[in-house]
PDB file of C-alpha atoms in Angstrom:
ATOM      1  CA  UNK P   8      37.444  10.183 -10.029  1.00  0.00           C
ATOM      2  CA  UNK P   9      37.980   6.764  -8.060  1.00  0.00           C
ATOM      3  CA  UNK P  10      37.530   3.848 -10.502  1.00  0.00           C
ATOM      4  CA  UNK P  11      35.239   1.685  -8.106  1.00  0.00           C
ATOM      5  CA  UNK P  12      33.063   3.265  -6.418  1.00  0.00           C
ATOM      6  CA  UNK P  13      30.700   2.021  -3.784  1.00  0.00           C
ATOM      7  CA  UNK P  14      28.030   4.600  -2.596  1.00  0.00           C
ATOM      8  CA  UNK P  15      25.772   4.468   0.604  1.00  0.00           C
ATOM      9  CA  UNK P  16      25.150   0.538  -1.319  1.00  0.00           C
ATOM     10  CA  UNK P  17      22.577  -0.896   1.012  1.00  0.00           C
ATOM     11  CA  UNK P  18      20.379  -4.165   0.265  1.00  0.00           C
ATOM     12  CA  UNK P  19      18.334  -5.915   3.326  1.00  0.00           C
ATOM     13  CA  UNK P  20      17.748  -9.833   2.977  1.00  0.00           C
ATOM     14  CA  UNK P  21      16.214  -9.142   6.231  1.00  0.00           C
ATOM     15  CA  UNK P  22      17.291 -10.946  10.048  1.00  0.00           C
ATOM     16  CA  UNK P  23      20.169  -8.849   9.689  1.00  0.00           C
ATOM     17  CA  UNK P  24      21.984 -10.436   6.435  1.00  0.00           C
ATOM     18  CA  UNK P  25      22.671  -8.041   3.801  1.00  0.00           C
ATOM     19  CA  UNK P  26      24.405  -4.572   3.530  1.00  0.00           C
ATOM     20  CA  UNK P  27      23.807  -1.232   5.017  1.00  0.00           C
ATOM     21  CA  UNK P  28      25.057   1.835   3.784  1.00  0.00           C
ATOM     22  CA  UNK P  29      28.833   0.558   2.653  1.00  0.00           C
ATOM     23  CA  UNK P  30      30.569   3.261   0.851  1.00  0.00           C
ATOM     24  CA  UNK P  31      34.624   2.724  -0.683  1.00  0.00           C
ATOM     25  CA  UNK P  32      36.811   4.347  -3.566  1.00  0.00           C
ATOM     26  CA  UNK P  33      39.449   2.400  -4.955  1.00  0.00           C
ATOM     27  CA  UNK P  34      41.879   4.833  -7.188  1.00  0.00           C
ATOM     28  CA  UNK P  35      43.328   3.832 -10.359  1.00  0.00           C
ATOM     29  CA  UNK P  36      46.838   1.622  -9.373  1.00  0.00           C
ATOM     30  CA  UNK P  37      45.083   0.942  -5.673  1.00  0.00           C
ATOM     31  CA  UNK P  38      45.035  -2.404  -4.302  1.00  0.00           C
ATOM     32  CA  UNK P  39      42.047  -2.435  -1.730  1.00  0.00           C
ATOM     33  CA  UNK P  40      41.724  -5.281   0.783  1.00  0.00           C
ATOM     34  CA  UNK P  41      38.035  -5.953   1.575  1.00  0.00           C
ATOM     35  CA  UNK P  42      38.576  -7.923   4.866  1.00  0.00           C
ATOM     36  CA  UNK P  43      35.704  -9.752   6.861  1.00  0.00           C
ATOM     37  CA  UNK P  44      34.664 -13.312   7.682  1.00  0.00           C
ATOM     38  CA  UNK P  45      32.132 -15.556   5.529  1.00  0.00           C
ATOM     39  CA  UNK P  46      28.361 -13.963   5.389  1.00  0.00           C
ATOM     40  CA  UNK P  47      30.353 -10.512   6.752  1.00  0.00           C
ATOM     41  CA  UNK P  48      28.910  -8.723   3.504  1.00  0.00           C
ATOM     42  CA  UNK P  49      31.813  -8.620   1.157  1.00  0.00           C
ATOM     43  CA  UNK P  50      30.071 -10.860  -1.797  1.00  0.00           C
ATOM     44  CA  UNK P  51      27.303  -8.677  -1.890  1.00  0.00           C
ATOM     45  CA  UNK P  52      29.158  -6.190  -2.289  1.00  0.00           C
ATOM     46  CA  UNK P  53      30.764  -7.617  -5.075  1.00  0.00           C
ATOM     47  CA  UNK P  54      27.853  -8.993  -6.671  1.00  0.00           C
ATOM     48  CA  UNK P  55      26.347  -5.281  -6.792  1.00  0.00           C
ATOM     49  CA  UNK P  56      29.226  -4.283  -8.552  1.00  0.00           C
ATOM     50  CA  UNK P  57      29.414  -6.887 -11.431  1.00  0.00           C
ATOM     51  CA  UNK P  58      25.407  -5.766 -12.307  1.00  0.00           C
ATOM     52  CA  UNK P  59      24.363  -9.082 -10.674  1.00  0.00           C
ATOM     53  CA  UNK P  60      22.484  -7.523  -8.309  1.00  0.00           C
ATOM     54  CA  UNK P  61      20.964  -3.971  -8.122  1.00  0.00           C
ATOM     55  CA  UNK P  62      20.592  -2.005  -5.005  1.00  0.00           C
ATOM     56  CA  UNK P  63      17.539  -0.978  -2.326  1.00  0.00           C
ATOM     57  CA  UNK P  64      19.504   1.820  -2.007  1.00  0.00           C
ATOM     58  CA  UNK P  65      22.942   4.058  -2.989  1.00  0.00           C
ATOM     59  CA  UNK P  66      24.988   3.035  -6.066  1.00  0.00           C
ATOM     60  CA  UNK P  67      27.774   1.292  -7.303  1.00  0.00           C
ATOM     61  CA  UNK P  68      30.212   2.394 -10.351  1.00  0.00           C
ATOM     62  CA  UNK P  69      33.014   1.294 -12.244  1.00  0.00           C
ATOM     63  CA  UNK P  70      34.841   4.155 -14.077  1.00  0.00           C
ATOM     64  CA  UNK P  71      31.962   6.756 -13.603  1.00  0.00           C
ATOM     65  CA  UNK P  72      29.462   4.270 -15.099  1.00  0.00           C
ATOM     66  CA  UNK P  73      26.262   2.160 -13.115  1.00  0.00           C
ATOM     67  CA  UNK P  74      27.161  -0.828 -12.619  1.00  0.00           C
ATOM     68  CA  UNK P  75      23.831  -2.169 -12.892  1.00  0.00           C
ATOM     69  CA  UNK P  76      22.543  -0.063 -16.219  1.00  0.00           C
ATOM     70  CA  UNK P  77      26.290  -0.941 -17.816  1.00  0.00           C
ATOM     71  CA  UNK P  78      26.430  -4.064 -16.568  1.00  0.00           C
ATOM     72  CA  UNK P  79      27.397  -6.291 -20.107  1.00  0.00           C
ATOM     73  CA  UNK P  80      30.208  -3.744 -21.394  1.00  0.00           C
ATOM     74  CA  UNK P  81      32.094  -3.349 -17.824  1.00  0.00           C
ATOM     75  CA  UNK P  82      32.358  -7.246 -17.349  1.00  0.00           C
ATOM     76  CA  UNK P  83      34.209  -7.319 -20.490  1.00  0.00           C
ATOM     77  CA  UNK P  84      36.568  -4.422 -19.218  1.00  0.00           C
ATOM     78  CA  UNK P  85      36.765  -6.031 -15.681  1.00  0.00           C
ATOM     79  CA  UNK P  86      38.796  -9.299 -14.500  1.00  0.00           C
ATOM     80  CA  UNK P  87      36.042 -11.266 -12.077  1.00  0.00           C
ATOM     81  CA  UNK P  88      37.174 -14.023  -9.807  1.00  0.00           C
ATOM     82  CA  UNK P  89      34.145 -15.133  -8.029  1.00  0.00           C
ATOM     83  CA  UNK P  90      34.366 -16.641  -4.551  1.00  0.00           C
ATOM     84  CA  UNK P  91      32.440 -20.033  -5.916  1.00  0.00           C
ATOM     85  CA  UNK P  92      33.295 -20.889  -8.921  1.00  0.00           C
ATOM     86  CA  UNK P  93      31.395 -22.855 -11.562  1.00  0.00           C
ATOM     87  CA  UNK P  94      32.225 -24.268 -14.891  1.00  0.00           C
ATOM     88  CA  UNK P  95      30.501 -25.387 -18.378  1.00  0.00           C
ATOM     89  CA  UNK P  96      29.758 -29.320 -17.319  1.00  0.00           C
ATOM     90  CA  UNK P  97      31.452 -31.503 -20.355  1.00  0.00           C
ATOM     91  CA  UNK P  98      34.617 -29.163 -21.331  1.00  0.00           C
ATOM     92  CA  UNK P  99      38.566 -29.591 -20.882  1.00  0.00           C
ATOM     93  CA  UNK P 100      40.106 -26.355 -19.642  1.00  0.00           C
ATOM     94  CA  UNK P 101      41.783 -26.444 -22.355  1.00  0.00           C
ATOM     95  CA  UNK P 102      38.251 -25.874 -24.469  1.00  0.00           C
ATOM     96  CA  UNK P 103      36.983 -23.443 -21.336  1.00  0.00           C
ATOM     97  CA  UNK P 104      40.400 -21.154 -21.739  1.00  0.00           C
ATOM     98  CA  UNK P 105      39.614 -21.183 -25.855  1.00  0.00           C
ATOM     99  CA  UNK P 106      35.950 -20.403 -25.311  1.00  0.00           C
ATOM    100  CA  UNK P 107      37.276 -17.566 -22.966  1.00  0.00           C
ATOM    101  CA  UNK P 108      40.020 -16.132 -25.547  1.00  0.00           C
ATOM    102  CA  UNK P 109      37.205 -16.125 -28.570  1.00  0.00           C
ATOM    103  CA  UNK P 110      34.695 -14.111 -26.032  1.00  0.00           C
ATOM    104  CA  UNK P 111      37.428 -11.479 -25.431  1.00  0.00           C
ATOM    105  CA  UNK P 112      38.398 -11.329 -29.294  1.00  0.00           C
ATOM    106  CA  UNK P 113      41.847 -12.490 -28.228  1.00  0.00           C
ATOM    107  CA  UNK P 114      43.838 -13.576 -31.359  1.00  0.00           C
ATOM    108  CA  UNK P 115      47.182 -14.210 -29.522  1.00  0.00           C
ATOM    109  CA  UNK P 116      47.886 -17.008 -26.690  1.00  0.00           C
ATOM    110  CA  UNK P 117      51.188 -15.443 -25.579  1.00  0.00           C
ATOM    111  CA  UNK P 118      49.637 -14.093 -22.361  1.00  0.00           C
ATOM    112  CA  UNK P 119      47.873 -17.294 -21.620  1.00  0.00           C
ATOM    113  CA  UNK P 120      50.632 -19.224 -22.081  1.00  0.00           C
ATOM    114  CA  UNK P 121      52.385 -17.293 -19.222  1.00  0.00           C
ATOM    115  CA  UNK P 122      49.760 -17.528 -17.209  1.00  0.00           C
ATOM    116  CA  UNK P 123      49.671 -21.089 -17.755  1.00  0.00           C
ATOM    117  CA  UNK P 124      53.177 -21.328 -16.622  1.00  0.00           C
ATOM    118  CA  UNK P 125      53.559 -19.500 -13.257  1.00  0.00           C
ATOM    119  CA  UNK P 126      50.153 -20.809 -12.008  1.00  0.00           C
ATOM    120  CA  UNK P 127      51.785 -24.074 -12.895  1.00  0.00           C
ATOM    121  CA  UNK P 128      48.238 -25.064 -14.511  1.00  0.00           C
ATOM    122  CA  UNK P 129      47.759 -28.289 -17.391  1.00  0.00           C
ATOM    123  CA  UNK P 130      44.479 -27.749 -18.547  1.00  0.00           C
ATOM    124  CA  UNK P 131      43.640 -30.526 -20.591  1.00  0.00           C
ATOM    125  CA  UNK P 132      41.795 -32.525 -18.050  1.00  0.00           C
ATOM    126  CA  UNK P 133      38.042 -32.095 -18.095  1.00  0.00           C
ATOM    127  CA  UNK P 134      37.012 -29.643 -15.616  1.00  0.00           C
ATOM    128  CA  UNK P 135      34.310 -32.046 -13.952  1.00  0.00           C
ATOM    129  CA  UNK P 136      37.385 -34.411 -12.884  1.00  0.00           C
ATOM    130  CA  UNK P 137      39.394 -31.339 -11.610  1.00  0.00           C
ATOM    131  CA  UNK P 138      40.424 -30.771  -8.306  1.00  0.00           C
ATOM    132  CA  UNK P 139      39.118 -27.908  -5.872  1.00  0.00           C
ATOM    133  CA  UNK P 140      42.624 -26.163  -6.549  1.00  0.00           C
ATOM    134  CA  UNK P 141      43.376 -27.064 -10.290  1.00  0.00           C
ATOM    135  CA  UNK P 142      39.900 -25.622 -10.512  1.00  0.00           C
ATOM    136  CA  UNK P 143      40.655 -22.429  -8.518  1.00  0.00           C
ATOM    137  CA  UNK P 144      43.756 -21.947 -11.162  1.00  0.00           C
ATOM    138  CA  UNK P 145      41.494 -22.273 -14.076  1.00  0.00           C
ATOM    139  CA  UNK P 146      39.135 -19.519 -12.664  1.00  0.00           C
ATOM    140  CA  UNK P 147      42.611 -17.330 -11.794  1.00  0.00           C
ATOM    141  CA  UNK P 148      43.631 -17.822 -15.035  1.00  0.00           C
ATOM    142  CA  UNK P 149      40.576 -16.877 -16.687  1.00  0.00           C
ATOM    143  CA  UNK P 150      39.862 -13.932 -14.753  1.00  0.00           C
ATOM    144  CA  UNK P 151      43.447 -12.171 -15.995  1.00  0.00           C
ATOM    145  CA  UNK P 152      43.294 -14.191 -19.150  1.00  0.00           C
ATOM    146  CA  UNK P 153      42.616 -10.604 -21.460  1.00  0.00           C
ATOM    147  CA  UNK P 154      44.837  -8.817 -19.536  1.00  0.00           C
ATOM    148  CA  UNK P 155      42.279  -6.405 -18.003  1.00  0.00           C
ATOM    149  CA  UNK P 156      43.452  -3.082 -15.836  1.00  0.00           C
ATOM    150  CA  UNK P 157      40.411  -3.680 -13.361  1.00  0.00           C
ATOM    151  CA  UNK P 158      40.558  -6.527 -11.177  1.00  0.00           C
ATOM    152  CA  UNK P 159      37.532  -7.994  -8.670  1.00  0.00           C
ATOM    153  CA  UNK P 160      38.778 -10.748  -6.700  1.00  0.00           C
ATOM    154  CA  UNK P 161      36.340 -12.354  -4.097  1.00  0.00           C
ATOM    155  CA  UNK P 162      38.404 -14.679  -2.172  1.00  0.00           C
ATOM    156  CA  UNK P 163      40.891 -15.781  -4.779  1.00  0.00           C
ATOM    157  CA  UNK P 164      43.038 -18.176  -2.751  1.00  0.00           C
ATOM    158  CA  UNK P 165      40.050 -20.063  -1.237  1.00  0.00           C
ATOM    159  CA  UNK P 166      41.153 -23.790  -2.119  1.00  0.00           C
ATOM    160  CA  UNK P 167      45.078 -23.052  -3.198  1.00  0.00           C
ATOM    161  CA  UNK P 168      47.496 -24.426  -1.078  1.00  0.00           C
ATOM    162  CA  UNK P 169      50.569 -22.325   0.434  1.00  0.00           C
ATOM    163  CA  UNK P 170      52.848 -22.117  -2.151  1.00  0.00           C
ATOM    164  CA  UNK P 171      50.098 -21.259  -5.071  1.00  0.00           C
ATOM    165  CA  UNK P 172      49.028 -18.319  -2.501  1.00  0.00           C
ATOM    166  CA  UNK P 173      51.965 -17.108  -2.034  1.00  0.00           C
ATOM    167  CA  UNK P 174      52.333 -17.313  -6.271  1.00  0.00           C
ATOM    168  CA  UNK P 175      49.216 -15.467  -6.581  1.00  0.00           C
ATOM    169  CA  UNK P 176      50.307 -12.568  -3.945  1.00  0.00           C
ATOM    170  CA  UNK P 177      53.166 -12.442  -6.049  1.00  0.00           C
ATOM    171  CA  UNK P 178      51.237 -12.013  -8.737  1.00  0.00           C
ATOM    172  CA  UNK P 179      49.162  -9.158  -7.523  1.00  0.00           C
ATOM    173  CA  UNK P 180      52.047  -7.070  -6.868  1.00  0.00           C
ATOM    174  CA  UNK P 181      53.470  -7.657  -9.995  1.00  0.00           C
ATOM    175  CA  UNK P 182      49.596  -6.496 -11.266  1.00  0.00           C
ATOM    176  CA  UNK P 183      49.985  -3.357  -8.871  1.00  0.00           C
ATOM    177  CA  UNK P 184      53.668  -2.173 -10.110  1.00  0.00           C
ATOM    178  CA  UNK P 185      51.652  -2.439 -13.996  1.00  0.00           C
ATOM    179  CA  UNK P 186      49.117   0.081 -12.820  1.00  0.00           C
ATOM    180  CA  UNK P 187      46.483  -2.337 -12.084  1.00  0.00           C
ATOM    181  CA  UNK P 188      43.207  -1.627  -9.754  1.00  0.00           C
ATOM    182  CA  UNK P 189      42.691  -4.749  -7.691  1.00  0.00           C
ATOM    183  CA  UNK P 190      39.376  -4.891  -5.154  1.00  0.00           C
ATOM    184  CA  UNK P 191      40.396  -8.087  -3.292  1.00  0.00           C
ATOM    185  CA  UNK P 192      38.141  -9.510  -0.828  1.00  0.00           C
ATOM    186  CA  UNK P 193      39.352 -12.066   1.603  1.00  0.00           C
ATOM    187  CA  UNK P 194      39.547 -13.303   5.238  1.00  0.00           C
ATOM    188  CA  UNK P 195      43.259 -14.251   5.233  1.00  0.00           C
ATOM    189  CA  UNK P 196      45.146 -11.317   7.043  1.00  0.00           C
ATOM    190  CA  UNK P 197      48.661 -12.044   4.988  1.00  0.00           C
ATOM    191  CA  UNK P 198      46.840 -11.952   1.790  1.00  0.00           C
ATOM    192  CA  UNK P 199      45.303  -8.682   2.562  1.00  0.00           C
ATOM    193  CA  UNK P 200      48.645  -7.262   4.572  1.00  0.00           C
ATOM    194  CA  UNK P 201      50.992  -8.441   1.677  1.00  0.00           C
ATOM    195  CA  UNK P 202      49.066  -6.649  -1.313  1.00  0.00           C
ATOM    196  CA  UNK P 203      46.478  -4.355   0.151  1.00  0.00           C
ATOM    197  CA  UNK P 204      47.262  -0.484  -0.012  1.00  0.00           C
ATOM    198  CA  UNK P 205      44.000   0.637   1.410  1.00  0.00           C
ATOM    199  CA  UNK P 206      41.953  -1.690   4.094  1.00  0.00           C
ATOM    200  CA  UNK P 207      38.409  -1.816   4.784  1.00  0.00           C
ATOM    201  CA  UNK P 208      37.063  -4.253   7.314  1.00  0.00           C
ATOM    202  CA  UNK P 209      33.382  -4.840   7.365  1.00  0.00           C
ATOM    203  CA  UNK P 210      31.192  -7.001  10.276  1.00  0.00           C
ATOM    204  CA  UNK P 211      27.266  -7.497  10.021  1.00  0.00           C
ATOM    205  CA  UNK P 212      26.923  -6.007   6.868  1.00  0.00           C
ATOM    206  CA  UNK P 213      28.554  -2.210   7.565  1.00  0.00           C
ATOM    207  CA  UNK P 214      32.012  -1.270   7.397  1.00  0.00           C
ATOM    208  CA  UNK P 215      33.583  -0.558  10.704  1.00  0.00           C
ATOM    209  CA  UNK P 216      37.191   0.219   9.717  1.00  0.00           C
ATOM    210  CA  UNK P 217      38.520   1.846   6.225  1.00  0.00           C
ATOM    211  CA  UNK P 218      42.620   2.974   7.061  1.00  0.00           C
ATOM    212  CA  UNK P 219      45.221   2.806   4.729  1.00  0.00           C
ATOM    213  CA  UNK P 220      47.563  -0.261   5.324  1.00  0.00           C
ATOM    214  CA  UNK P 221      51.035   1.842   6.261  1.00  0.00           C
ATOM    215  CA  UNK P 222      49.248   3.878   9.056  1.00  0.00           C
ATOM    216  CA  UNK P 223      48.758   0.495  10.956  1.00  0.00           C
ATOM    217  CA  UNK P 224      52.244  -0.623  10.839  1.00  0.00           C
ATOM    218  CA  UNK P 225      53.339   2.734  11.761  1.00  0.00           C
ATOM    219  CA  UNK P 226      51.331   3.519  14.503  1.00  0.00           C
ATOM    220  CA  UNK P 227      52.835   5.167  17.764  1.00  0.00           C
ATOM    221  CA  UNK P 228      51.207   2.417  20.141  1.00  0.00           C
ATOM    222  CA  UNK P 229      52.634  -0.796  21.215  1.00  0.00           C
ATOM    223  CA  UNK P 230      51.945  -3.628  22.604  1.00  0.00           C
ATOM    224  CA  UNK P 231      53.704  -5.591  25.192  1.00  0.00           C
ATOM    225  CA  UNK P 232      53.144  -9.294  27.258  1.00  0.00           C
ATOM    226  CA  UNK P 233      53.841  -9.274  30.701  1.00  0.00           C
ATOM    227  CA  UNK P 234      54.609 -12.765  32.212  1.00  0.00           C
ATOM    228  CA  UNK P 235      54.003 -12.909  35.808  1.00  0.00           C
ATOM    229  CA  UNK P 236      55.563 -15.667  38.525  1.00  0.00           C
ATOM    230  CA  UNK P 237      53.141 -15.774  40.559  1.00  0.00           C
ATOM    231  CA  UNK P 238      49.031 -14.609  40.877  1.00  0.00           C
ATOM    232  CA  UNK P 239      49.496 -11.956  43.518  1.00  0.00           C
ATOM    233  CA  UNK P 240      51.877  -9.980  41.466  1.00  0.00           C
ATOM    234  CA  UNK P 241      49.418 -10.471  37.799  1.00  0.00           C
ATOM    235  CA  UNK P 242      46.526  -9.341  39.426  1.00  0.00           C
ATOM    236  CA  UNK P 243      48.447  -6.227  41.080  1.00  0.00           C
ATOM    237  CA  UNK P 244      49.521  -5.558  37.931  1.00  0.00           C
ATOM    238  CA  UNK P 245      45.757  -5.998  36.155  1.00  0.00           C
ATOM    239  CA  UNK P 246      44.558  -3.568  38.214  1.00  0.00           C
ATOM    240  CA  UNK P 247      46.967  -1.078  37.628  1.00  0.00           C
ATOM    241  CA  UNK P 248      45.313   1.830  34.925  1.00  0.00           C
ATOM    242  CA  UNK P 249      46.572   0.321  31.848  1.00  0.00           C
ATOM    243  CA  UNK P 250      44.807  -0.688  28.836  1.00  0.00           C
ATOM    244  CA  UNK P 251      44.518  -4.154  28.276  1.00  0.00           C
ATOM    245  CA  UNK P 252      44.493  -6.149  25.156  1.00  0.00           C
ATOM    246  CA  UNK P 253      43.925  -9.388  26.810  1.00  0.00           C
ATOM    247  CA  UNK P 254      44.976 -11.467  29.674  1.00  0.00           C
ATOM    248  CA  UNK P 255      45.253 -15.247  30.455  1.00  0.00           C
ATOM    249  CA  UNK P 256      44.614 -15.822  34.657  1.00  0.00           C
ATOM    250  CA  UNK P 257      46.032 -19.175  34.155  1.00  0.00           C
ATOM    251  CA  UNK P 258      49.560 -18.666  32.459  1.00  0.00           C
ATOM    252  CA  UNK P 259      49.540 -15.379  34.241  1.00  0.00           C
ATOM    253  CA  UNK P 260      50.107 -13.023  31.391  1.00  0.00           C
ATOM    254  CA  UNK P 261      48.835 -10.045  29.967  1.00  0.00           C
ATOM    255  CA  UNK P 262      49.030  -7.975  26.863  1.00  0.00           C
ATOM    256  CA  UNK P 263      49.366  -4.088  27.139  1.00  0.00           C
ATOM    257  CA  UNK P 264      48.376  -1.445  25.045  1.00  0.00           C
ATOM    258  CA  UNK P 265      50.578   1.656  25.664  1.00  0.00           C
ATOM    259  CA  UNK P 266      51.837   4.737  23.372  1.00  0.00           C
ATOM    260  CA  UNK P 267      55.236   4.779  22.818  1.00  0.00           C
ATOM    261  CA  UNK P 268      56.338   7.811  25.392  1.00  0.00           C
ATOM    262  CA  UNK P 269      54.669   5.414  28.415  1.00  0.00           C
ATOM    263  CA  UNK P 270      57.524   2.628  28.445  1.00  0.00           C
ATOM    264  CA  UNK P 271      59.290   4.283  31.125  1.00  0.00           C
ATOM    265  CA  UNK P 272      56.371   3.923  33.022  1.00  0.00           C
ATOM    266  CA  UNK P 273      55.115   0.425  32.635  1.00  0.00           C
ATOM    267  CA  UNK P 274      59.170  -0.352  33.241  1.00  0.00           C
ATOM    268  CA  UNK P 275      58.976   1.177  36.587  1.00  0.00           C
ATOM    269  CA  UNK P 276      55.954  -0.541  37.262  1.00  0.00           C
ATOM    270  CA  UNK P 277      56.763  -4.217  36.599  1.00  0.00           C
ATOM    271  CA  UNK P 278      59.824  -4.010  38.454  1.00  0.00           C
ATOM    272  CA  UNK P 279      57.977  -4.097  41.636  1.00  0.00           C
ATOM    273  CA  UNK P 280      56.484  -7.141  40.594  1.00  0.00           C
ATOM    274  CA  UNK P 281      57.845 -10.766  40.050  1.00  0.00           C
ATOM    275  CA  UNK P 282      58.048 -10.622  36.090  1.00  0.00           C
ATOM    276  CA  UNK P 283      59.644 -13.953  34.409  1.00  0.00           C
ATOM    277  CA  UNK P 284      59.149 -12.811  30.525  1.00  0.00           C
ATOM    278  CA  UNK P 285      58.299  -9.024  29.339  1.00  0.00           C
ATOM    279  CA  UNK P 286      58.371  -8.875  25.138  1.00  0.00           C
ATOM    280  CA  UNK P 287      56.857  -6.335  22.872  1.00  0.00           C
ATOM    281  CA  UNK P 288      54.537  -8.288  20.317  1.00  0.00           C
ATOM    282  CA  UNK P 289      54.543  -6.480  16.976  1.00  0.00           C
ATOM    283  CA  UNK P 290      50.914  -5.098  16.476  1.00  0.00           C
ATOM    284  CA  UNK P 291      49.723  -6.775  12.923  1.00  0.00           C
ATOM    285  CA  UNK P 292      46.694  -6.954  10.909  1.00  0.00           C
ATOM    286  CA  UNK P 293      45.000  -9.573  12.385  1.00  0.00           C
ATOM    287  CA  UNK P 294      44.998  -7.692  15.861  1.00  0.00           C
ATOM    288  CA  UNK P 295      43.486  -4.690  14.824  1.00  0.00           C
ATOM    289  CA  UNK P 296      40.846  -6.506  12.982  1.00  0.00           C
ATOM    290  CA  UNK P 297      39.978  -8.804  16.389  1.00  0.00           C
ATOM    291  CA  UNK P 298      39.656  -5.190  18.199  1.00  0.00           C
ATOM    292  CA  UNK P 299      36.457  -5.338  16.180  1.00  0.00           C
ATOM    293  CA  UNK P 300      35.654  -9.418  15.946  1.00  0.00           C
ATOM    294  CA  UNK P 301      36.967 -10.461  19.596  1.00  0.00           C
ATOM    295  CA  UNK P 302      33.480 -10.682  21.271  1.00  0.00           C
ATOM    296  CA  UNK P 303      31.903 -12.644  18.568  1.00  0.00           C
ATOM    297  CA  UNK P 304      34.343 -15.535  18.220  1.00  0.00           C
ATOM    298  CA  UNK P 305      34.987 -15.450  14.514  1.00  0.00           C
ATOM    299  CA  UNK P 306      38.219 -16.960  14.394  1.00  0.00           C
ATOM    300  CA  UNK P 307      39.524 -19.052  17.057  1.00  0.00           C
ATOM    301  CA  UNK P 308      42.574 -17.244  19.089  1.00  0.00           C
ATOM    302  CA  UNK P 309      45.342 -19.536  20.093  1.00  0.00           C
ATOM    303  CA  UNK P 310      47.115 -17.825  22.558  1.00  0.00           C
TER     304      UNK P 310
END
């Protein structure tokens, strides 16, 4: 039985904002990647399953139970790192991270302590006079603070810079070799291709794309930019029966999609033409996920 479970989960805010009919599994020791831009769906999601929200329709459940009926037992069993974060107005974090400990009948700050230490976090100050990113810590260290084997993690670098991020996906693999499960939602492609074992990508609300993270390195296709020295011989080679991943008229280049056995061909092919550069560009995470985005500008491409 998968330990999150998501279900045919749809709820309609109507003009198209919402979810509809998003089903995932995550399996105990899994970290799944829950990849889409802002208002793409993945908070509601997440809401739904910390029994913030209950559905129109489907279901959501955390270790066989409803996540809306069970809602005040799982949180305690489940480490929640909410995309916006709010504090108790008048408290140190040192007073927050107590608070916390007491709530989880935690006796013993030896765990804390550690945490304190790699997310290189002083707590004292009051949290209204914290920073965006001493504030992010405090929520990262209080969603892990009791140690928990579930993990819910809506965009969990939002506000570190570099180096914490690349503490934190540290972290998370250190969580994963424990046995942790870890439902990560994000928009950064190297947080998600650095932890995630299982990928889902969702647009408008549905999920489009659920692969597991290995298959996409490995697969048999590749892609390769042609550089061209002159017009005449890019657009004979555009019209050639390739496909395309993208092309730029002015700096005469294009991008080629072929399986692996084709090389040999496309070789031939170019060497009628008058080619200046010819490299094979290593397929990643963030191409496979534009496949999906590229007509609706989400992120800006710089090419």
């Amino acid at each position: 039985m998968p330990v999150i479970e998501v279900n045919n989960l749809t709820k309609d805010y109507g003009h198209g904002r919402g979810v509809f009919d998003v089903s995932l599994n995550v399996e105990k020791g899994v970290c799944y990647g829950f990849l889409g831009p802002n208002g793409a769906g993945k908070t509601t999601t997440i809401r739904h399953l910390m029994g913030f929200s209950k559905p129109q329709n489907g279901t959501t459940r955390i270790l066989g139970r409803d996540c809306w009926d069970h809602a005040t037992e799982l949180k305690a069993e489940i480490g929640y790192l909410p995309g916006e974060i709010a504090f108790p107005k008048g408290l140190t974090g040192t007073e927050f991270l107590n608070m916390q400990m007491k709530m989880h009948g935690i006796a013993d700050d030896t765990y804390l302590k550690e945490l304190l230490k790699r997310f290189e976090l002083e707590p004292s100050m009051n949290v209204d006079k914290m920073s965006l990113g001493v504030r992010r810590k405090l929520a990262v260290v209080t969603a892990f603070i009791h140690d928990p084997d579930i993990l819910i993690l809506d965009e969990p670098t939002s506000g570190l810079d570099p180096v914490m991020q690349q503490c934190f996906i540290d972290f998370i693999l250190a969580e994963k070799k424990r046995g942790k499960t870890i439902l990560l939602s994000s928009h950064i492609f190297h947080e998600i291709d650095a932890t995630c074992d299982r990928i889902s990508i969702i647009k408008d609300g549905r999920i489009v794309a659920d692969f597991v993270a290995n298959e996409l390195k490995q697969r048999s296709s590749k892609i390769y930019r042609v550089t061209f020295e002159n017009k005449k011989s890019f657009d004979r080679f555009t019209s050639l029966d390739y496909t395309f991943h993208s092309k730029n008229e002015k700096k005469l280049w294009a991008r080629v999609i072929i399986p692996t056995e084709q090389i040999n061909k496309l070789l031939a092919d170019i060497s009628e033409l008058d080619v200046v550069n010819f490299q094979e560009i290593v397929f990643t995470l963030e191409d496979y996920f534009m496949e999906f985005y590229k007509n609706d500008h989400v992120f800006e491409e710089v090419r």
